[in-house]
Amino acid sequence: MATKEHSWKHRIRQIIYQTDTPAGYLFDVLLILSILINSLLIILESVEGIRMVHGQKMINLQYIFVAIFTIEYGLRVYTVENRRAYVMSFFGIIDFLAILPFYLAFVMPVARLFPVLRTLRLLRLFSVFKMVRYVDEAGVLLKALRASRPKIIIFLSTILLIIVIMGALMYTIEGPENGFVDIPESMYWAVVTVSTVGYGDISPQTELGKLLASVLMITGYGIIAVPTGIITSEMSRVSREAEKQENLPLARCPQCGQGKHMKEAMYCYACGVNFHKKNF
Amino acid sequence: MATKEHSWKHRIRQIIYQTDTPAGYLFDVLLILSILINSLLIILESVEGIRMVHGQKMINLQYIFVAIFTIEYGLRVYTVENRRAYVMSFFGIIDFLAILPFYLAFVMPVARLFPVLRTLRLLRLFSVFKMVRYVDEAGVLLKALRASRPKIIIFLSTILLIIVIMGALMYTIEGPENGFVDIPESMYWAVVTVSTVGYGDISPQTELGKLLASVLMITGYGIIAVPTGIITSEMSRVSREAEKQENLPLARCPQCGQGKHMKEAMYCYACGVNFHKKNF
Amino acid sequence: MATKEHSWKHRIRQIIYQTDTPAGYLFDVLLILSILINSLLIILESVEGIRMVHGQKMINLQYIFVAIFTIEYGLRVYTVENRRAYVMSFFGIIDFLAILPFYLAFVMPVARLFPVLRTLRLLRLFSVFKMVRYVDEAGVLLKALRASRPKIIIFLSTILLIIVIMGALMYTIEGPENGFVDIPESMYWAVVTVSTVGYGDISPQTELGKLLASVLMITGYGIIAVPTGIITSEMSRVSREAEKQENLPLARCPQCGQGKHMKEAMYCYACGVNFHKKNF
Amino acid sequence: MATKEHSWKHRIRQIIYQTDTPAGYLFDVLLILSILINSLLIILESVEGIRMVHGQKMINLQYIFVAIFTIEYGLRVYTVENRRAYVMSFFGIIDFLAILPFYLAFVMPVARLFPVLRTLRLLRLFSVFKMVRYVDEAGVLLKALRASRPKIIIFLSTILLIIVIMGALMYTIEGPENGFVDIPESMYWAVVTVSTVGYGDISPQTELGKLLASVLMITGYGIIAVPTGIITSEMSRVSREAEKQENLPLARCPQCGQGKHMKEAMYCYACGVNFHKKNF
């Protein structure tokens, strides 16, 4: 019986954690659909007009989704090889947090009222990104982003420094009477400005403030070139590398030592030796 | 007589569908001009001041353009080789939808009043893009865009996830009393913010909301580097490829017909012939 | 005497049109300074507080600058070789338009009152860009811009089409009651949105309008990648080309035919022949 | 005793100016922490609610930080080899300005009241960037930025010209009655617009103004491609160069010491030695 249980466990694990079997693929598609529909439900539930009319139906549907995600979470915990690792992993915590609010409402009835908790269920959306692992292209993007991390950290630190200095300067120049009530508020204005968002809820009123803001705007406008340059040159490098490797089956001709042969080369273009005849 | 009709049909087809004859070129230029003037007319018609004064003249002009486009549509359907394919094609549907509102107004007189329908006529503008096919440069742009489609889809999905999560978070933090009336409205705010548009019709009022919004702004500001990196590295690759092929001294090996030889190649890498010995 | 006049003319021409003599260089520097100070004067003259106090002094200073620019224009016309070409050239017209308003005020006294005319004098600022010709870096920028012109035209046409279609759609969805009073106004909103400027003077009020606006914002946010990609790949190509030519003094080794030799190479890296010993 | 003093001085110098000893590293980390906490204190001090409650505690903490920075400044001046160079250097002046406001308050009691002076202490944040020197990645960024300086200056000049011309044009078109009170104000609007910030505090009201603003917006939106192209192509060049040097199998010719050999090189291009024959 232990073997039977083991084999059941193994089969469920295959379906849940793998995508290369038809059942596993179907499971993934259905799960993503459930997550998307559930998320749509949560979004629509927040609209007063819809909640008024379809409120009860939506709550009932929520029960179904909570049941689905609870069963899924239970099966994941039950069948996974390294239980502790899954439960403490990023996706394990998200899977748990997404069903938590529902059960919390039984223990402490007030919990139902906290919209913060209900929104937690949206976290399931992150699970969709588990699928991204399988996508090759995402790998290239992540690789480029990871390789440029040190440069991006330096860039963000510079931006942060600009925001603090500019916030403090504008606070002293414009002051609370013009909406720059304290340095954190002025820093918020600096973020709104340097990122070129520009809500207009706070904007400089004095001449000096406008001059300084202009400098900040042009800076923010131009400085975007830096992260773009970082990512682009990194992505170009990655794509250039991939190109090179496609072109080079043999690093060097074994006879004359000439390198850089194309993939489809049969003869060395420098000495004319036939790569396929000789035993190298 | 059948042959005569056939020859007429053939000639009209040449004029309508091709641009390499003087008549065909003239037809295209006149058609584009008609579309542009007609579009200008529709735009100006919406301005109350102009409609008051020139309303009748404009309606009369519209009759002429509808007549032109109806005749053009009729001739296209009549002369095209694969009728069904054209009628159901993207441009076929647009050509039809652009003249539809006028005739609909005869059948159901109220239709004339719906500005939505009248605006349909602007769709003809898309036809101008039919000409783009002939432009070489557009091909490079489209090729680069198409090649980076999977990366762009991943990017857009990530943006969408950020918008949903941020919208839900801001809805719970700021709440309806600060303008974030429901999650869709908050998501609209997130789009306005992450794209750095920043209308300022909704903006965070609480400290925590401003902090979170700042994170979103910096994210939105920096994340633009990703699609730029994708498109740029793709375009660089395309232009580099074109460059490479220009550098090849022999487009094809004169003996075996194999192409893509490096500048310094002395032997064909496919058949091993010495380029410099033989007299080609 | 004709020769003397000719020699005078020649010397003034050298000073005005060339920068490689000390006098010519000094002339250029003084002229740029005059233009900059004059422009600053015009800018400050528009500030009411400053005009009240220093108005008369400023008008007097203006007389001096008009005199300088008139003399300069006269000398340019007098000494230039091809008079007609200069007078009708871009800079010739600007030089004329910049002094015109002053003299026009004598003929028709009302002219003095038109600020539009006074602002014309700011056009002299363009002359500063005449100097750019001498700057090497500007050449690279202009070259890259010119080479990508067809791609940029296609891009701008697409943006324009998006603006027209979006403007018409939003006009029919939102209507005059929400600020989208006619299609031109809606197109103005579309420009404000797609360029991510987002003043917030007009913004969608209906749900459908907000959804459509969101699509436009994400489009506008992402589509900036296209011109960036165009310019960047063009500039990379130009810089790559320059690099290549620096590295390649000999296209091919005259003995073994191997190409791609570095600038400082004395021996062929493939066959070892000394480039400087043999008589090729 | 002089030697003992000298040795003390030497040791302190090592701790303060170097990071490769454990003590020097610890000193740097503690200093950065002090600067960050001190900056946080200054930011929070500006918030009225916090100042009311914790005001006295914060002032006491400030005393401690001023003491720390004063001692540090004293030690730096005392131990540095070239005293004059340090005191007049960028970081030397910042270190001095950051402690100045505190001591100034003793001499002229009113000084305490000037928030401008208090904000000066935030300048210490710049010192964090001293650490950046040690970061390799920052070097690449700075190198790319420095190499593209002439191009960036031309770009900024063009932007400035656009802003002046556009500001003057909009001032004459819209006029003071629409918020464009003078040319500097209109130039401020042009900056807000061309940088795509778009506060909306000033926005065009007339048709012609809106049309011109649209042109400016599209210009601002597209022109961002230029600095991005500049930085990106520069960074690509730097990374390509680094790549090339990595590909060289021999960093230097073992016979003549010449570097930068191509991967496929068999002979040194400088001295002609055969890399594969000799036993290096």
CSV table of N, CA, C and O in Angstrom, one decimal, chain C residues 79-151:
chain,number,residue,atom,x,y,z
C,79,THR,N,30.1,92.0,-48.6
C,79,THR,CA,31.3,91.2,-48.9
C,79,THR,C,31.1,89.8,-49.4
C,79,THR,O,32.0,89.2,-49.9
C,80,VAL,N,29.9,89.3,-49.2
C,80,VAL,CA,29.7,87.9,-49.6
C,80,VAL,C,29.9,87.7,-51.2
C,80,VAL,O,29.6,88.7,-51.9
C,81,GLU,N,30.4,86.6,-51.6
C,81,GLU,CA,30.7,86.4,-53.0
C,81,GLU,C,29.4,86.2,-53.8
C,81,GLU,O,29.1,86.9,-54.7
C,82,ASN,N,28.5,85.3,-53.3
C,82,ASN,CA,27.2,85.1,-54.0
C,82,ASN,C,26.1,85.8,-53.2
C,82,ASN,O,25.6,85.2,-52.2
C,83,ARG,N,25.8,87.0,-53.5
C,83,ARG,CA,24.9,87.8,-52.7
C,83,ARG,C,23.5,87.2,-52.6
C,83,ARG,O,23.0,87.1,-51.5
C,84,ARG,N,23.0,86.9,-53.8
C,84,ARG,CA,21.7,86.3,-53.8
C,84,ARG,C,21.5,85.1,-52.9
C,84,ARG,O,20.5,84.9,-52.2
C,85,ALA,N,22.5,84.2,-53.0
C,85,ALA,CA,22.5,83.0,-52.3
C,85,ALA,C,22.4,83.2,-50.8
C,85,ALA,O,21.6,82.6,-50.0
C,86,TYR,N,23.2,84.2,-50.3
C,86,TYR,CA,23.2,84.5,-48.9
C,86,TYR,C,21.9,85.1,-48.4
C,86,TYR,O,21.3,84.7,-47.4
C,87,VAL,N,21.4,86.1,-49.2
C,87,VAL,CA,20.2,86.8,-48.8
C,87,VAL,C,19.0,85.8,-48.7
C,87,VAL,O,18.1,85.9,-47.8
C,88,MET,N,18.9,84.8,-49.6
C,88,MET,CA,17.8,83.9,-49.6
C,88,MET,C,18.1,82.7,-48.8
C,88,MET,O,17.2,81.8,-48.7
C,89,SER,N,19.3,82.6,-48.2
C,89,SER,CA,19.6,81.4,-47.4
C,89,SER,C,18.9,81.4,-46.1
C,89,SER,O,18.4,82.5,-45.6
C,90,PHE,N,18.9,80.3,-45.3
C,90,PHE,CA,18.2,80.2,-44.0
C,90,PHE,C,18.7,81.3,-43.1
C,90,PHE,O,18.0,82.1,-42.5
C,91,PHE,N,20.1,81.3,-42.9
C,91,PHE,CA,20.7,82.3,-42.0
C,91,PHE,C,20.5,83.7,-42.5
C,91,PHE,O,20.4,84.7,-41.7
C,92,GLY,N,20.6,83.9,-43.8
C,92,GLY,CA,20.4,85.3,-44.4
C,92,GLY,C,19.0,85.8,-44.0
C,92,GLY,O,18.9,87.0,-43.6
C,93,ILE,N,18.0,85.0,-44.2
C,93,ILE,CA,16.6,85.4,-43.9
C,93,ILE,C,16.5,85.7,-42.4
C,93,ILE,O,15.9,86.7,-42.0
C,94,ILE,N,17.1,84.9,-41.5
C,94,ILE,CA,17.0,85.1,-40.1
C,94,ILE,C,17.7,86.4,-39.7
C,94,ILE,O,17.2,87.2,-38.9
C,95,ASP,N,18.9,86.6,-40.3
C,95,ASP,CA,19.6,87.8,-40.0
C,95,ASP,C,18.8,89.1,-40.3
C,95,ASP,O,18.8,90.1,-39.6
C,96,PHE,N,18.0,89.0,-41.4
C,96,PHE,CA,17.2,90.1,-41.9
C,96,PHE,C,16.0,90.3,-41.0
C,96,PHE,O,15.6,91.4,-40.5
C,97,LEU,N,15.3,89.1,-40.7
C,97,LEU,CA,14.1,89.2,-39.9
C,97,LEU,C,14.4,89.7,-38.5
C,97,LEU,O,13.5,90.3,-37.8
C,98,ALA,N,15.6,89.5,-38.0
C,98,ALA,CA,15.9,89.9,-36.6
C,98,ALA,C,16.1,91.4,-36.5
C,98,ALA,O,15.9,91.9,-35.4
C,99,ILE,N,16.4,92.1,-37.6
C,99,ILE,CA,16.5,93.6,-37.5
C,99,ILE,C,15.3,94.2,-38.0
C,99,ILE,O,15.0,95.4,-37.8
C,100,LEU,N,14.5,93.5,-38.8
C,100,LEU,CA,13.3,94.1,-39.4
C,100,LEU,C,12.3,94.8,-38.5
C,100,LEU,O,11.9,96.0,-38.8
C,101,PRO,N,11.9,94.2,-37.3
C,101,PRO,CA,10.9,94.8,-36.5
C,101,PRO,C,11.2,96.2,-36.1
C,101,PRO,O,10.3,97.1,-36.0
C,102,PHE,N,12.5,96.5,-35.9
C,102,PHE,CA,12.9,97.8,-35.4
C,102,PHE,C,12.6,98.9,-36.5
C,102,PHE,O,12.1,99.9,-36.2
C,103,TYR,N,13.0,98.5,-37.8
C,103,TYR,CA,12.8,99.5,-38.8
C,103,TYR,C,11.3,99.6,-39.3
C,103,TYR,O,10.9,100.7,-39.7
C,104,LEU,N,10.6,98.5,-39.1
C,104,LEU,CA,9.2,98.5,-39.4
C,104,LEU,C,8.5,99.5,-38.5
C,104,LEU,O,7.5,100.1,-38.9
C,105,ALA,N,9.0,99.6,-37.3
C,105,ALA,CA,8.3,100.5,-36.3
C,105,ALA,C,8.3,102.0,-36.8
C,105,ALA,O,7.5,102.8,-36.4
C,106,PHE,N,9.3,102.3,-37.6
C,106,PHE,CA,9.4,103.7,-38.2
C,106,PHE,C,8.3,103.9,-39.2
C,106,PHE,O,7.7,104.9,-39.3
C,107,VAL,N,8.2,102.9,-40.1
C,107,VAL,CA,7.2,103.0,-41.2
C,107,VAL,C,5.8,103.0,-40.7
C,107,VAL,O,5.0,103.8,-41.0
C,108,MET,N,5.5,102.0,-39.9
C,108,MET,CA,4.1,101.9,-39.3
C,108,MET,C,4.2,101.9,-37.8
C,108,MET,O,4.5,100.8,-37.2
C,109,PRO,N,4.0,103.0,-37.2
C,109,PRO,CA,4.2,103.2,-35.7
C,109,PRO,C,3.6,102.1,-34.9
C,109,PRO,O,4.1,101.8,-33.8
C,110,VAL,N,2.4,101.6,-35.3
C,110,VAL,CA,1.7,100.6,-34.5
C,110,VAL,C,2.6,99.3,-34.3
C,110,VAL,O,2.4,98.6,-33.3
C,111,ALA,N,3.5,99.1,-35.3
C,111,ALA,CA,4.3,97.8,-35.3
C,111,ALA,C,5.0,97.7,-33.9
C,111,ALA,O,5.2,96.5,-33.5
C,112,ARG,N,5.4,98.8,-33.3
C,112,ARG,CA,6.2,98.7,-32.1
C,112,ARG,C,5.4,98.0,-31.0
C,112,ARG,O,6.0,97.4,-30.1
C,113,LEU,N,4.1,98.0,-31.2
C,113,LEU,CA,3.2,97.4,-30.1
C,113,LEU,C,3.1,95.9,-30.2
C,113,LEU,O,2.7,95.2,-29.3
C,114,PHE,N,3.4,95.4,-31.4
C,114,PHE,CA,3.2,93.9,-31.6
C,114,PHE,C,4.3,93.2,-30.9
C,114,PHE,O,5.4,93.2,-31.4
C,115,PRO,N,4.1,92.5,-29.8
C,115,PRO,CA,5.1,91.7,-29.2
C,115,PRO,C,5.6,90.6,-30.2
C,115,PRO,O,6.8,90.2,-30.1
C,116,VAL,N,4.7,90.1,-31.1
C,116,VAL,CA,5.2,89.1,-32.0
C,116,VAL,C,6.4,89.5,-32.8
C,116,VAL,O,7.3,88.8,-32.9
C,117,LEU,N,6.3,90.8,-33.2
C,117,LEU,CA,7.4,91.3,-34.0
C,117,LEU,C,8.7,91.4,-33.2
C,117,LEU,O,9.8,91.0,-33.6
C,118,ARG,N,8.5,91.9,-32.0
C,118,ARG,CA,9.7,92.1,-31.1
C,118,ARG,C,10.4,90.7,-30.8
C,118,ARG,O,11.6,90.6,-30.8
C,119,THR,N,9.6,89.7,-30.7
C,119,THR,CA,10.1,88.4,-30.4
C,119,THR,C,10.9,87.9,-31.6
C,119,THR,O,11.8,87.0,-31.4
C,120,LEU,N,10.6,88.4,-32.8
C,120,LEU,CA,11.4,88.0,-34.0
C,120,LEU,C,12.9,88.1,-33.8
C,120,LEU,O,13.7,87.4,-34.3
C,121,ARG,N,13.2,89.2,-33.0
C,121,ARG,CA,14.7,89.4,-32.8
C,121,ARG,C,15.4,88.2,-32.1
C,121,ARG,O,16.6,88.1,-32.2
C,122,LEU,N,14.6,87.4,-31.4
C,122,LEU,CA,15.2,86.2,-30.8
C,122,LEU,C,15.7,85.2,-31.8
C,122,LEU,O,16.5,84.4,-31.5
C,123,LEU,N,15.2,85.4,-33.0
C,123,LEU,CA,15.6,84.4,-34.1
C,123,LEU,C,17.1,84.4,-34.3
C,123,LEU,O,17.7,83.5,-34.7
C,124,ARG,N,17.8,85.6,-33.9
C,124,ARG,CA,19.2,85.7,-34.0
C,124,ARG,C,19.9,84.5,-33.3
C,124,ARG,O,21.0,84.1,-33.6
C,125,LEU,N,19.2,84.0,-32.3
C,125,LEU,CA,19.8,82.9,-31.5
C,125,LEU,C,20.2,81.7,-32.4
C,125,LEU,O,21.1,81.0,-32.1
C,126,PHE,N,19.4,81.6,-33.5
C,126,PHE,CA,19.7,80.5,-34.4
C,126,PHE,C,21.2,80.6,-35.0
C,126,PHE,O,21.8,79.6,-35.3
C,127,SER,N,21.6,81.9,-35.1
C,127,SER,CA,22.9,82.1,-35.7
C,127,SER,C,24.0,81.4,-34.9
C,127,SER,O,25.1,81.0,-35.4
C,128,VAL,N,23.8,81.3,-33.6
C,128,VAL,CA,24.7,80.6,-32.8
C,128,VAL,C,25.0,79.2,-33.3
C,128,VAL,O,26.2,78.7,-33.3
C,129,PHE,N,24.0,78.6,-34.0
C,129,PHE,CA,24.2,77.3,-34.5
C,129,PHE,C,25.0,77.2,-35.8
C,129,PHE,O,25.4,76.2,-36.2
C,130,LYS,N,25.3,78.4,-36.3
C,130,LYS,CA,26.2,78.5,-37.5
C,130,LYS,C,27.6,77.9,-37.0
C,130,LYS,O,28.3,77.3,-37.8
C,131,MET,N,27.9,78.2,-35.7
C,131,MET,CA,29.2,77.8,-35.2
C,131,MET,C,29.3,76.3,-35.1
C,131,MET,O,30.3,75.7,-35.2
C,132,VAL,N,28.1,75.7,-34.9
C,132,VAL,CA,28.1,74.2,-34.8
C,132,VAL,C,28.7,73.5,-35.9
C,132,VAL,O,29.3,72.4,-35.8
C,133,ARG,N,28.7,74.1,-37.1
C,133,ARG,CA,29.3,73.5,-38.3
C,133,ARG,C,30.7,73.1,-38.0
C,133,ARG,O,31.2,72.1,-38.5
C,134,TYR,N,31.4,73.9,-37.2
C,134,TYR,CA,32.8,73.6,-36.9
C,134,TYR,C,33.0,72.5,-35.9
C,134,TYR,O,34.1,72.0,-35.8
C,135,VAL,N,32.0,72.1,-35.2
C,135,VAL,CA,32.1,71.1,-34.2
C,135,VAL,C,31.9,69.7,-34.8
C,135,VAL,O,30.9,69.5,-35.5
C,136,ASP,N,32.9,68.9,-34.6
C,136,ASP,CA,33.0,67.6,-35.3
C,136,ASP,C,31.8,66.7,-34.8
C,136,ASP,O,31.2,66.0,-35.5
C,137,GLU,N,31.6,66.8,-33.5
C,137,GLU,CA,30.6,65.9,-32.8
C,137,GLU,C,29.2,66.1,-33.4
C,137,GLU,O,28.4,65.2,-33.6
C,138,ALA,N,28.9,67.4,-33.7
C,138,ALA,CA,27.6,67.7,-34.2
C,138,ALA,C,27.4,67.0,-35.6
C,138,ALA,O,26.3,66.5,-35.9
C,139,GLY,N,28.5,66.8,-36.3
C,139,GLY,CA,28.5,66.2,-37.6
C,139,GLY,C,28.0,64.7,-37.4
C,139,GLY,O,27.1,64.3,-38.1
C,140,VAL,N,28.5,64.0,-36.4
C,140,VAL,CA,28.1,62.6,-36.2
C,140,VAL,C,26.7,62.6,-35.9
C,140,VAL,O,25.9,61.7,-36.4
C,141,LEU,N,26.2,63.5,-35.0
C,141,LEU,CA,24.8,63.5,-34.6
C,141,LEU,C,23.9,63.7,-35.8
C,141,LEU,O,22.9,63.0,-36.0
C,142,LEU,N,24.3,64.8,-36.6
C,142,LEU,CA,23.4,65.1,-37.8
C,142,LEU,C,23.4,64.0,-38.8
C,142,LEU,O,22.4,63.6,-39.4
C,143,LYS,N,24.6,63.3,-38.9
C,143,LYS,CA,24.7,62.2,-39.9
C,143,LYS,C,23.8,61.1,-39.5
C,143,LYS,O,23.1,60.5,-40.3
C,144,ALA,N,23.8,60.8,-38.2
C,144,ALA,CA,23.0,59.7,-37.7
C,144,ALA,C,21.5,60.0,-37.8
C,144,ALA,O,20.7,59.2,-38.3
C,145,LEU,N,21.2,61.3,-37.6
C,145,LEU,CA,19.8,61.8,-37.7
C,145,LEU,C,19.3,61.7,-39.2
C,145,LEU,O,18.2,61.2,-39.5
C,146,ARG,N,20.2,62.1,-40.1
C,146,ARG,CA,19.8,62.2,-41.5
C,146,ARG,C,19.7,60.8,-42.0
C,146,ARG,O,18.7,60.5,-42.8
C,147,ALA,N,20.6,59.9,-41.6
C,147,ALA,CA,20.5,58.5,-42.1
C,147,ALA,C,19.2,57.8,-41.6
C,147,ALA,O,18.7,56.9,-42.3
C,148,SER,N,18.7,58.2,-40.5
C,148,SER,CA,17.5,57.5,-40.0
C,148,SER,C,16.2,58.3,-40.3
C,148,SER,O,15.2,58.0,-39.8
C,149,ARG,N,16.3,59.3,-41.2
C,149,ARG,CA,15.2,60.1,-41.6
C,149,ARG,C,14.0,59.3,-42.1
C,149,ARG,O,12.9,59.4,-41.6
C,150,PRO,N,14.2,58.4,-43.1
C,150,PRO,CA,13.0,57.6,-43.5
C,150,PRO,C,12.3,56.9,-42.4
C,150,PRO,O,11.1,56.9,-42.3
C,151,LYS,N,13.1,56.2,-41.5
C,151,LYS,CA,12.5,55.5,-40.4
C,151,LYS,C,11.7,56.5,-39.5
C,151,LYS,O,10.7,56.1,-39.0
